[in-house]
PDB file of C-alpha atoms in Angstrom:
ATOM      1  CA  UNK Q   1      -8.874   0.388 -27.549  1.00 60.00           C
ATOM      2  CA  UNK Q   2      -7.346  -2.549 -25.982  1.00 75.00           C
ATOM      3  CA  UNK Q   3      -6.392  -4.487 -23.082  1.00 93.00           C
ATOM      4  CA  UNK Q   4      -7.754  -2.567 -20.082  1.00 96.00           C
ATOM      5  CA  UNK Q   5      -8.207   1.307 -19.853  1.00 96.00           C
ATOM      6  CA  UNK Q   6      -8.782   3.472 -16.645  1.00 97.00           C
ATOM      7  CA  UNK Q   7      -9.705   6.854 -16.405  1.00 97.00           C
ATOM      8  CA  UNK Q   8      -9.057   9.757 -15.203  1.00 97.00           C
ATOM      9  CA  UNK Q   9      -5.384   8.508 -15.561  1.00 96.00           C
ATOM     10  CA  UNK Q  10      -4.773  11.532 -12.487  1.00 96.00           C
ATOM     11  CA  UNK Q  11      -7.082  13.240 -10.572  1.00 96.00           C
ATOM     12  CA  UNK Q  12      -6.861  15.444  -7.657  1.00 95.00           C
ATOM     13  CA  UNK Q  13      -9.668  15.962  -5.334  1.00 93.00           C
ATOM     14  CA  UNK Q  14     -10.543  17.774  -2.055  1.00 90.00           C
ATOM     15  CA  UNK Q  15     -12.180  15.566   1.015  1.00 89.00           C
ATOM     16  CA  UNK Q  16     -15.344  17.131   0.654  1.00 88.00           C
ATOM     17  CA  UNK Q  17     -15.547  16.216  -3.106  1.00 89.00           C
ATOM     18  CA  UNK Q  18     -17.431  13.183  -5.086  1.00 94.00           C
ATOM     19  CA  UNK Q  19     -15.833  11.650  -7.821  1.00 95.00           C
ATOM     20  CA  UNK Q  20     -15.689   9.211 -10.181  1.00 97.00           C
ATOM     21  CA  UNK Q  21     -12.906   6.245 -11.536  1.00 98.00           C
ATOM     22  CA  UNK Q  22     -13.898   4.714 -14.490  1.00 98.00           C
ATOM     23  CA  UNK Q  23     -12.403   1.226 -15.534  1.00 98.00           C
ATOM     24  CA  UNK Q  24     -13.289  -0.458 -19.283  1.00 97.00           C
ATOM     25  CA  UNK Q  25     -12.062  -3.665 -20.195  1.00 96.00           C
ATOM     26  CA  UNK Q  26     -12.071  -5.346 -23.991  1.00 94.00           C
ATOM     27  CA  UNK Q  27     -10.646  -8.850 -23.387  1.00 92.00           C
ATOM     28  CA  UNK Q  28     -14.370 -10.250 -23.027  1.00 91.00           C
ATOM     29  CA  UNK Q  29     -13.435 -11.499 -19.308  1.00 91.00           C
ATOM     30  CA  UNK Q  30     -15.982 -11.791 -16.757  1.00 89.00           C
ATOM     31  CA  UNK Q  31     -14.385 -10.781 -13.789  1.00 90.00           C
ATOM     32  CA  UNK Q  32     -12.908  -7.084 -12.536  1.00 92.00           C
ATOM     33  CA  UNK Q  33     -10.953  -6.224  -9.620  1.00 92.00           C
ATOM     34  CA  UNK Q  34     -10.393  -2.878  -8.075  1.00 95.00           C
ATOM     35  CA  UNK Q  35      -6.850  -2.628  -6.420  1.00 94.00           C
ATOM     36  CA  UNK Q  36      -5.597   0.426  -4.182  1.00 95.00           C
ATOM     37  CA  UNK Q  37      -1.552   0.359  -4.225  1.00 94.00           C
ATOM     38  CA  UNK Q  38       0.057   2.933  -1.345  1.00 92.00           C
ATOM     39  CA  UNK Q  39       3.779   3.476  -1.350  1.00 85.00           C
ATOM     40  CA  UNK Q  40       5.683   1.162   0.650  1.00 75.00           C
ATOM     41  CA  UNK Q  41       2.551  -1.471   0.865  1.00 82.00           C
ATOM     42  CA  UNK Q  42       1.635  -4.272  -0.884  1.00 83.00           C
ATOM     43  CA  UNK Q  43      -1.283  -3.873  -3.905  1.00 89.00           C
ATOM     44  CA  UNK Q  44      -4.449  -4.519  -1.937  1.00 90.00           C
ATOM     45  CA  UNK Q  45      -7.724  -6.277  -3.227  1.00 90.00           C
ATOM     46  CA  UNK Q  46     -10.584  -3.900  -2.994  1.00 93.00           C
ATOM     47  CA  UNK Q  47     -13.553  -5.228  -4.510  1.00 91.00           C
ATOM     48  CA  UNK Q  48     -14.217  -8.147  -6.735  1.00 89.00           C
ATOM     49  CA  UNK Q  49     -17.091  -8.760  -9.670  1.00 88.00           C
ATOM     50  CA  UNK Q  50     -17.884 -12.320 -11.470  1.00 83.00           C
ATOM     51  CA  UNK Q  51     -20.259 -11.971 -13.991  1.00 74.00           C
ATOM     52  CA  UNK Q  52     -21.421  -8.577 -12.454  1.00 69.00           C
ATOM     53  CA  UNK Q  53     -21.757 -10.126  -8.743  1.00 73.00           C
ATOM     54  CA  UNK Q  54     -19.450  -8.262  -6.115  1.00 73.00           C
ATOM     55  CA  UNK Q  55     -17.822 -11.511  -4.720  1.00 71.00           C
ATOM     56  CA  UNK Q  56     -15.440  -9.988  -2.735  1.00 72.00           C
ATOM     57  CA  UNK Q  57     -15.262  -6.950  -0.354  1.00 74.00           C
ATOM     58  CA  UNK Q  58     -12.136  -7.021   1.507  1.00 73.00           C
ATOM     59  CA  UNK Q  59     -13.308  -4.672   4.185  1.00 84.00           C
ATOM     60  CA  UNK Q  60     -13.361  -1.240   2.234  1.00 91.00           C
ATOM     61  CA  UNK Q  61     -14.719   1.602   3.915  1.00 92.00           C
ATOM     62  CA  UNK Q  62     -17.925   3.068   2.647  1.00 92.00           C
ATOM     63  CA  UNK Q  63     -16.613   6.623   1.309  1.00 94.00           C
ATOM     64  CA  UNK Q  64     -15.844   3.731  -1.659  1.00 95.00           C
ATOM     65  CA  UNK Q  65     -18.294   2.770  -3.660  1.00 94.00           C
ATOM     66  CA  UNK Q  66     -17.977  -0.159  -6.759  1.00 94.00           C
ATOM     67  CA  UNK Q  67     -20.911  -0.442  -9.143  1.00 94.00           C
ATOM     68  CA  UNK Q  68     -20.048  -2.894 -11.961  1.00 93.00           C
ATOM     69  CA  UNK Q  69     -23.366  -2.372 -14.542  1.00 92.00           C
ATOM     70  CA  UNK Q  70     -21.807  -4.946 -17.211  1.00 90.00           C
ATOM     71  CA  UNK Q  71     -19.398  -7.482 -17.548  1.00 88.00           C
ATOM     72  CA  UNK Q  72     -17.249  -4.629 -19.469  1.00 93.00           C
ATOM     73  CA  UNK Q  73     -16.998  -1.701 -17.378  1.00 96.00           C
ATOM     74  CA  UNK Q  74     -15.915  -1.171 -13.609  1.00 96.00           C
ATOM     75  CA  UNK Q  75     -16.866   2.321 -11.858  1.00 97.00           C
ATOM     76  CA  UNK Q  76     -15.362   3.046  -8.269  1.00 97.00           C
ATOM     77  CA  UNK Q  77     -17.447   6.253  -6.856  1.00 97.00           C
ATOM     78  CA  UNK Q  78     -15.500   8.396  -4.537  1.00 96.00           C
ATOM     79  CA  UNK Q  79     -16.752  10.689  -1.241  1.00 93.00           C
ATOM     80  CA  UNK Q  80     -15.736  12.302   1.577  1.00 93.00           C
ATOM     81  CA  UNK Q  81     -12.195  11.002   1.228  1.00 93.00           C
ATOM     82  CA  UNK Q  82      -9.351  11.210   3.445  1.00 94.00           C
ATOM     83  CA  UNK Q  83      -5.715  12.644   3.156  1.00 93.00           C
ATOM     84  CA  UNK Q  84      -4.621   8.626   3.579  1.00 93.00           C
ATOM     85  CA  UNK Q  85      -6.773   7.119   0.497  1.00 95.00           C
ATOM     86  CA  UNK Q  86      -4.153   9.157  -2.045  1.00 95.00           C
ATOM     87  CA  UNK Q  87      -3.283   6.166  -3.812  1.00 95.00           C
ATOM     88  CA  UNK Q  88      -2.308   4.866  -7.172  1.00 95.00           C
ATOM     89  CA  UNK Q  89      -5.604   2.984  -8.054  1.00 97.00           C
ATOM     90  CA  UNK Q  90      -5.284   0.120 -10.363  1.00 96.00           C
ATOM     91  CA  UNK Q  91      -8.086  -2.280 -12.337  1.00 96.00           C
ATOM     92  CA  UNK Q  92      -7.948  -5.367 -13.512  1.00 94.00           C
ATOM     93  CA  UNK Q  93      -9.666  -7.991 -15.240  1.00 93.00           C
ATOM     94  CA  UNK Q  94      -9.566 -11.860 -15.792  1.00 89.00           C
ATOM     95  CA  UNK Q  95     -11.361 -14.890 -17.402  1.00 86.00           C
ATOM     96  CA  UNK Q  96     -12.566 -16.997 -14.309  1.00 76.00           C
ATOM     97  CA  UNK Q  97     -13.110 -20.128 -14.829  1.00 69.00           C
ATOM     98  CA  UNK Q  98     -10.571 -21.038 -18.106  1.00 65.00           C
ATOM     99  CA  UNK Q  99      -7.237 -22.074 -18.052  1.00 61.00           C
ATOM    100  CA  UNK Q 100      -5.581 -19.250 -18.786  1.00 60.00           C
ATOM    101  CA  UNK Q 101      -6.944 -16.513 -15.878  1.00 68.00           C
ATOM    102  CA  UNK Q 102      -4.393 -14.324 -15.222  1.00 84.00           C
ATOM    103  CA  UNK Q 103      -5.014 -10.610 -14.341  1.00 89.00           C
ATOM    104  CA  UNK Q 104      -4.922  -8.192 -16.940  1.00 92.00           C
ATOM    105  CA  UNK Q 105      -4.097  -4.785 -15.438  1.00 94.00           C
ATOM    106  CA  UNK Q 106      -4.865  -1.292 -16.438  1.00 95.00           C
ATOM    107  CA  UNK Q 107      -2.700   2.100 -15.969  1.00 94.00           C
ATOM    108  CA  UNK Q 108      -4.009   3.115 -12.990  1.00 96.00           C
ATOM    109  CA  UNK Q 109      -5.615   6.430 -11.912  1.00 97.00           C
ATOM    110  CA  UNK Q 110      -3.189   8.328  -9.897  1.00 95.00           C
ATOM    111  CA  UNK Q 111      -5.379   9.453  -6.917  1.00 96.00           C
ATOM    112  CA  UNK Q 112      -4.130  12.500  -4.915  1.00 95.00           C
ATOM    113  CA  UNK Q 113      -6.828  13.944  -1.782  1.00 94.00           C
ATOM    114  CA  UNK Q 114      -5.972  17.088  -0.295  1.00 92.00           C
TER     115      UNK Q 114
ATOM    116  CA  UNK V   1      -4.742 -18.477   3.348  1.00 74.00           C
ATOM    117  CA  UNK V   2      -1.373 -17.605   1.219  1.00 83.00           C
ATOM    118  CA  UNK V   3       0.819 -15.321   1.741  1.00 90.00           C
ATOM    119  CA  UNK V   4       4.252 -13.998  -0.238  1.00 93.00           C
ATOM    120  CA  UNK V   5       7.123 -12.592   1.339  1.00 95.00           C
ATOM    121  CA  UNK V   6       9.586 -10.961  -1.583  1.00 96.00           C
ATOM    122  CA  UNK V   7      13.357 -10.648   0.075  1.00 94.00           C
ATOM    123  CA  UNK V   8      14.968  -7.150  -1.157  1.00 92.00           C
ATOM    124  CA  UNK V   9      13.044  -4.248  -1.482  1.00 93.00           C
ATOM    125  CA  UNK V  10      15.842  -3.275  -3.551  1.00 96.00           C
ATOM    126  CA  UNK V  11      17.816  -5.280  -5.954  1.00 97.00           C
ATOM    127  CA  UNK V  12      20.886  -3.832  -7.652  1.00 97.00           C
ATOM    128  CA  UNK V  13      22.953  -5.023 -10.947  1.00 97.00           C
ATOM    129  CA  UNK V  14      25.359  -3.885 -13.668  1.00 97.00           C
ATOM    130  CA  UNK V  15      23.906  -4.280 -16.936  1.00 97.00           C
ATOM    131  CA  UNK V  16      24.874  -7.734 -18.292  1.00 97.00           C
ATOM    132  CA  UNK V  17      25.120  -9.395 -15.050  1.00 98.00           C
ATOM    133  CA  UNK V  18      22.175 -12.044 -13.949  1.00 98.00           C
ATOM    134  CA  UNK V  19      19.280 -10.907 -12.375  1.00 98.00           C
ATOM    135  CA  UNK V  20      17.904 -12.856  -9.497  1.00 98.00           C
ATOM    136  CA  UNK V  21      14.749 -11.637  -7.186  1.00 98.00           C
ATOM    137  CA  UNK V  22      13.526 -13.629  -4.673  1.00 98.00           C
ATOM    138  CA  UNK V  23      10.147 -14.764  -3.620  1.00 97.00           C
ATOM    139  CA  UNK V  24       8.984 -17.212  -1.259  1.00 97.00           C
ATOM    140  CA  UNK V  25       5.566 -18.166  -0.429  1.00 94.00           C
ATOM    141  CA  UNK V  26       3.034 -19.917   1.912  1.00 91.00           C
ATOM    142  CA  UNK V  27      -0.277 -21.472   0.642  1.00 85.00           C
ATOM    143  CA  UNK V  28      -3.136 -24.426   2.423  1.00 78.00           C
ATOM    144  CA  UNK V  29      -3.417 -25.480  -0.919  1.00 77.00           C
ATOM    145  CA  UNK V  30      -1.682 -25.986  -4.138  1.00 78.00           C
ATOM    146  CA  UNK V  31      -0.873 -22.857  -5.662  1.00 84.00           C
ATOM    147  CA  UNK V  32      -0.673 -20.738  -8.648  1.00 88.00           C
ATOM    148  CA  UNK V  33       2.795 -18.562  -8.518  1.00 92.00           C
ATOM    149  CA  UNK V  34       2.913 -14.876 -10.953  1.00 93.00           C
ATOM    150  CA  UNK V  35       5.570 -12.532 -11.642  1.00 96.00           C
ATOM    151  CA  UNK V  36       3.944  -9.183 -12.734  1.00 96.00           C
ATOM    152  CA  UNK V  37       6.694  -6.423 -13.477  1.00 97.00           C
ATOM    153  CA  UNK V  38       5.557  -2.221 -12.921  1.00 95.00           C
ATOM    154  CA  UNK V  39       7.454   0.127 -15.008  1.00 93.00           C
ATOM    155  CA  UNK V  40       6.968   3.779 -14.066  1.00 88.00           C
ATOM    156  CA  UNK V  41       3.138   4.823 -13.806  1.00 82.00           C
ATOM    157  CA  UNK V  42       1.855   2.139 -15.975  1.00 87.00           C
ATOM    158  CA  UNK V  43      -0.065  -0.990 -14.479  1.00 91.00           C
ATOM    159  CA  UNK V  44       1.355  -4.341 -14.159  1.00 93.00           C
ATOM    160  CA  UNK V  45       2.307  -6.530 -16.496  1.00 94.00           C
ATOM    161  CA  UNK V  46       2.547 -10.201 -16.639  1.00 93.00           C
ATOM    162  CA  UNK V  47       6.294 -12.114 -17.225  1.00 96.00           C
ATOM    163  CA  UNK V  48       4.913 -15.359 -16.136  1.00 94.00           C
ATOM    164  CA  UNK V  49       2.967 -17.826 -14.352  1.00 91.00           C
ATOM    165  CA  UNK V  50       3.117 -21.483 -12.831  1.00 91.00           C
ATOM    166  CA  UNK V  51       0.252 -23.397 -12.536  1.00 84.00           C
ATOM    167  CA  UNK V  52       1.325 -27.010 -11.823  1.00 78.00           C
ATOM    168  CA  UNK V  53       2.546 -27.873 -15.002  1.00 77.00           C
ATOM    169  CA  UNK V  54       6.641 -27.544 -15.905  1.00 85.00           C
ATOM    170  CA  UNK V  55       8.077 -25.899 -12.782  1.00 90.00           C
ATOM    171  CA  UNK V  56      10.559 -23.991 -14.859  1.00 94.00           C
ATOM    172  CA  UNK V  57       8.207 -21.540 -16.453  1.00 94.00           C
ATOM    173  CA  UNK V  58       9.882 -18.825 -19.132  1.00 95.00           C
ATOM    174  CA  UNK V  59       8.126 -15.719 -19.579  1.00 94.00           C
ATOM    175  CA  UNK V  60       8.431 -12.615 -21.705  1.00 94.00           C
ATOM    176  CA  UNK V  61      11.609 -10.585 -22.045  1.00 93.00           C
ATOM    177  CA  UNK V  62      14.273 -13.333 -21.405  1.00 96.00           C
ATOM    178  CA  UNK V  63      12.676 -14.275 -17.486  1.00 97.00           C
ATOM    179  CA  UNK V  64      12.404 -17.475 -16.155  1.00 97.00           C
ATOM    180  CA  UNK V  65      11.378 -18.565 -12.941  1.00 97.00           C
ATOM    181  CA  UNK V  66      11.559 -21.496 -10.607  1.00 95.00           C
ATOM    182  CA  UNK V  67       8.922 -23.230  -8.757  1.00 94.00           C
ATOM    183  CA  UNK V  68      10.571 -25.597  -5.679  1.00 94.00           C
ATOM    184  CA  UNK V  69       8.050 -26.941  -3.451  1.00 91.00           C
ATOM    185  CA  UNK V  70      10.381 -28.306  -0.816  1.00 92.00           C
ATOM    186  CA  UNK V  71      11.576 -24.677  -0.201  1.00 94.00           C
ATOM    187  CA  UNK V  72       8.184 -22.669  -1.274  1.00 94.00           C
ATOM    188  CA  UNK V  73      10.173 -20.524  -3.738  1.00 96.00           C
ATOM    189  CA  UNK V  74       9.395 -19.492  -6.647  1.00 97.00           C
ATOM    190  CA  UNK V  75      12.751 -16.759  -7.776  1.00 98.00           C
ATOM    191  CA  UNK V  76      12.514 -14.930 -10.960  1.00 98.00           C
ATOM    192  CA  UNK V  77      15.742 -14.915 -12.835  1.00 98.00           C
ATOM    193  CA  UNK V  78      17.545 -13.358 -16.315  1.00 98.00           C
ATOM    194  CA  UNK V  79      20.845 -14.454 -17.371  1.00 97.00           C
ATOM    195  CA  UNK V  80      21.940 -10.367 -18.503  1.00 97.00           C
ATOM    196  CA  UNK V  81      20.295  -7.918 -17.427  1.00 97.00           C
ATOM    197  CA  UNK V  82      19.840  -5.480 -19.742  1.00 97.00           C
ATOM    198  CA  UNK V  83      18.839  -1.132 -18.926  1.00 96.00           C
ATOM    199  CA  UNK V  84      14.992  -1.561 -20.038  1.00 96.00           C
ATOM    200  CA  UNK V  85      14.779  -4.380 -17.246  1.00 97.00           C
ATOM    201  CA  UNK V  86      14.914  -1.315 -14.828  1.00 97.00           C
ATOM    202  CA  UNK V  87      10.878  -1.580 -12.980  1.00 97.00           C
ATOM    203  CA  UNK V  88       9.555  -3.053  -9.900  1.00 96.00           C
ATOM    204  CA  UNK V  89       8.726  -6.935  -9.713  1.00 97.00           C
ATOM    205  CA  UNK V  90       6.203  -8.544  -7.592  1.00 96.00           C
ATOM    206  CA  UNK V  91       5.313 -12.202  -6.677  1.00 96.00           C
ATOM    207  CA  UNK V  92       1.604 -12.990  -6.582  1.00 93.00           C
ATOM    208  CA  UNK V  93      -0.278 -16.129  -5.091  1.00 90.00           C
ATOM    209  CA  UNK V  94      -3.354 -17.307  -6.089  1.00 84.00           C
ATOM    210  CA  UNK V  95      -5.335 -20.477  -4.530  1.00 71.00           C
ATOM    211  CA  UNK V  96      -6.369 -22.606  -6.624  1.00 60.00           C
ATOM    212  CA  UNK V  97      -8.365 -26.391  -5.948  1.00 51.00           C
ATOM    213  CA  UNK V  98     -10.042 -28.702  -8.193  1.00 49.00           C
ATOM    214  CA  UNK V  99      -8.971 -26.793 -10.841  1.00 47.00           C
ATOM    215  CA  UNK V 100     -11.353 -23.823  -9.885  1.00 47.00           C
ATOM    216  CA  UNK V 101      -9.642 -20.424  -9.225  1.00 49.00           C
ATOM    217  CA  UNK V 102     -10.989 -18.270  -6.723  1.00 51.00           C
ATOM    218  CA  UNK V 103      -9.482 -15.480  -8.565  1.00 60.00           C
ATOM    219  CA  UNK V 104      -7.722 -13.943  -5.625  1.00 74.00           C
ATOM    220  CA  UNK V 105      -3.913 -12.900  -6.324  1.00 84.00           C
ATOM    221  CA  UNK V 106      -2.072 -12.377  -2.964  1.00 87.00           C
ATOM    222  CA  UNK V 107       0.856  -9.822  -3.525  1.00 91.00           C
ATOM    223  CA  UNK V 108       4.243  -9.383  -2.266  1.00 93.00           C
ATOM    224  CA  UNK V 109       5.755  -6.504  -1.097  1.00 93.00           C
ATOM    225  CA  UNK V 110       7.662  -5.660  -4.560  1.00 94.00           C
ATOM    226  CA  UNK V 111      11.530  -5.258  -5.834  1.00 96.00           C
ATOM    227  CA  UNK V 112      12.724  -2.688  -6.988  1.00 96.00           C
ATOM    228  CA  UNK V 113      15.221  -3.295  -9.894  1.00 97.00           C
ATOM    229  CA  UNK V 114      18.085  -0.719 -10.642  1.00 97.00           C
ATOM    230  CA  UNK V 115      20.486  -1.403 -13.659  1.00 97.00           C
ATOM    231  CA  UNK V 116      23.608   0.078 -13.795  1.00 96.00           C
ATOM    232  CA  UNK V 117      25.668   0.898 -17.376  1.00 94.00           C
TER     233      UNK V 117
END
């Protein structure tokens, strides 16, 4: 594997469910990012980890839940979702700190709540 | 705080004619300017990026961009556009100061590119 890989790559879910996105990264960066992209809206910045320290929570409700247990891997837990949240979810992934520390995106779990 | 604004949602050419997509941009501090492009239900991808050095800045597939401080634009240009160019663009900010990046990337609202045969 390469780059960055999410999955489920779709997933369809009911509000009462839990769930889990799964985010892997093998550039050796140190920071991941958790992005929610809605039709006809700009990508917005969910959550951000350096070094496994959320640095950034850009006022996500709580039905989302990050957990970052390595530098490698990115989880965003799912519950008690709404209709509205069906989103195309994207991670990404970055060397803070260098030169060159550009976001490296994954595919994107296509997120649909009924 | 930074902010981009991306003028079209919708950008239309005939294959072989130039591409231009606009992006303009507001930042305290000096900033770091992307152009990630979105093909259909992959991720993004990254043509290019300024970060104070040359402020024409050539990126992958025949792209170049722009960066003109006196009128905060930074527009993404191809000389012929070609059918695989067909995706959605966006403009990112990031803030940037002494040479430490905060790591935030501010999007715009996106282009959609159509190219006609």
């Amino acid at each position: 594997e390469t780059g960055v890989t999410q999955t489920p790559r779709h997933l369809v879910m009911g509000m009462t469910n839990k769930k889990s996105l799964k985010c892997e990264q093998h550039l050796g960066h140190n920071a991941m990012y958790w992005y929610k992209q809605s039709a006809k809206k700009p990508l917005e910045l969910m959550f951000v980890y350096n070094f496994k320290e959320q640095t950034e929570n850009n006022s996500v409700p709580s039905r989302f839940s990050p957990e970052c247990p390595n530098s490698s891997h990115l989880f965003l837990h799912l519950h008690t979702l709404q209709p509205e949240d069906s989103a195309l979810y994207l991670c990404a992934s970055s060397q803070e700190g260098a030169e060159r520390d550009e976001q490296y995106f994954g595919p994107g779990t296509r997120l649909t709540v009924t | 705080a930074q902010s981009v604004t991306q003028l079209g949602s919708h950008v239309s050419v005939s294959e072989g004619a130039l591409v231009l997509l606009r992006c303009n941009y507001s930042s305290s501090v000096p900033p770091y300017l992307f152009w990630y492009v979105q093909y259909p239900n992959q991720g993004l991808q990254l043509l290019l990026k300024y970060t104070s050095a040359a402020t024409l800045v050539k990126g992958i597939n025949g792209f170049e961009a722009e960066f003109k401080k006196s009128e905060t634009s930074f527009h993404l240009t191809k000389p012929s556009a070609h059918m695989s160019d067909a995706a959605e663009y966006f403009c990112a900010v990031s803030a940037h100061a002494g040479g430490t990046s905060y790591g935030k990337l501010t999007f715009g609202q996106g282009t959609i590119l159509t190219v006609h045969p």
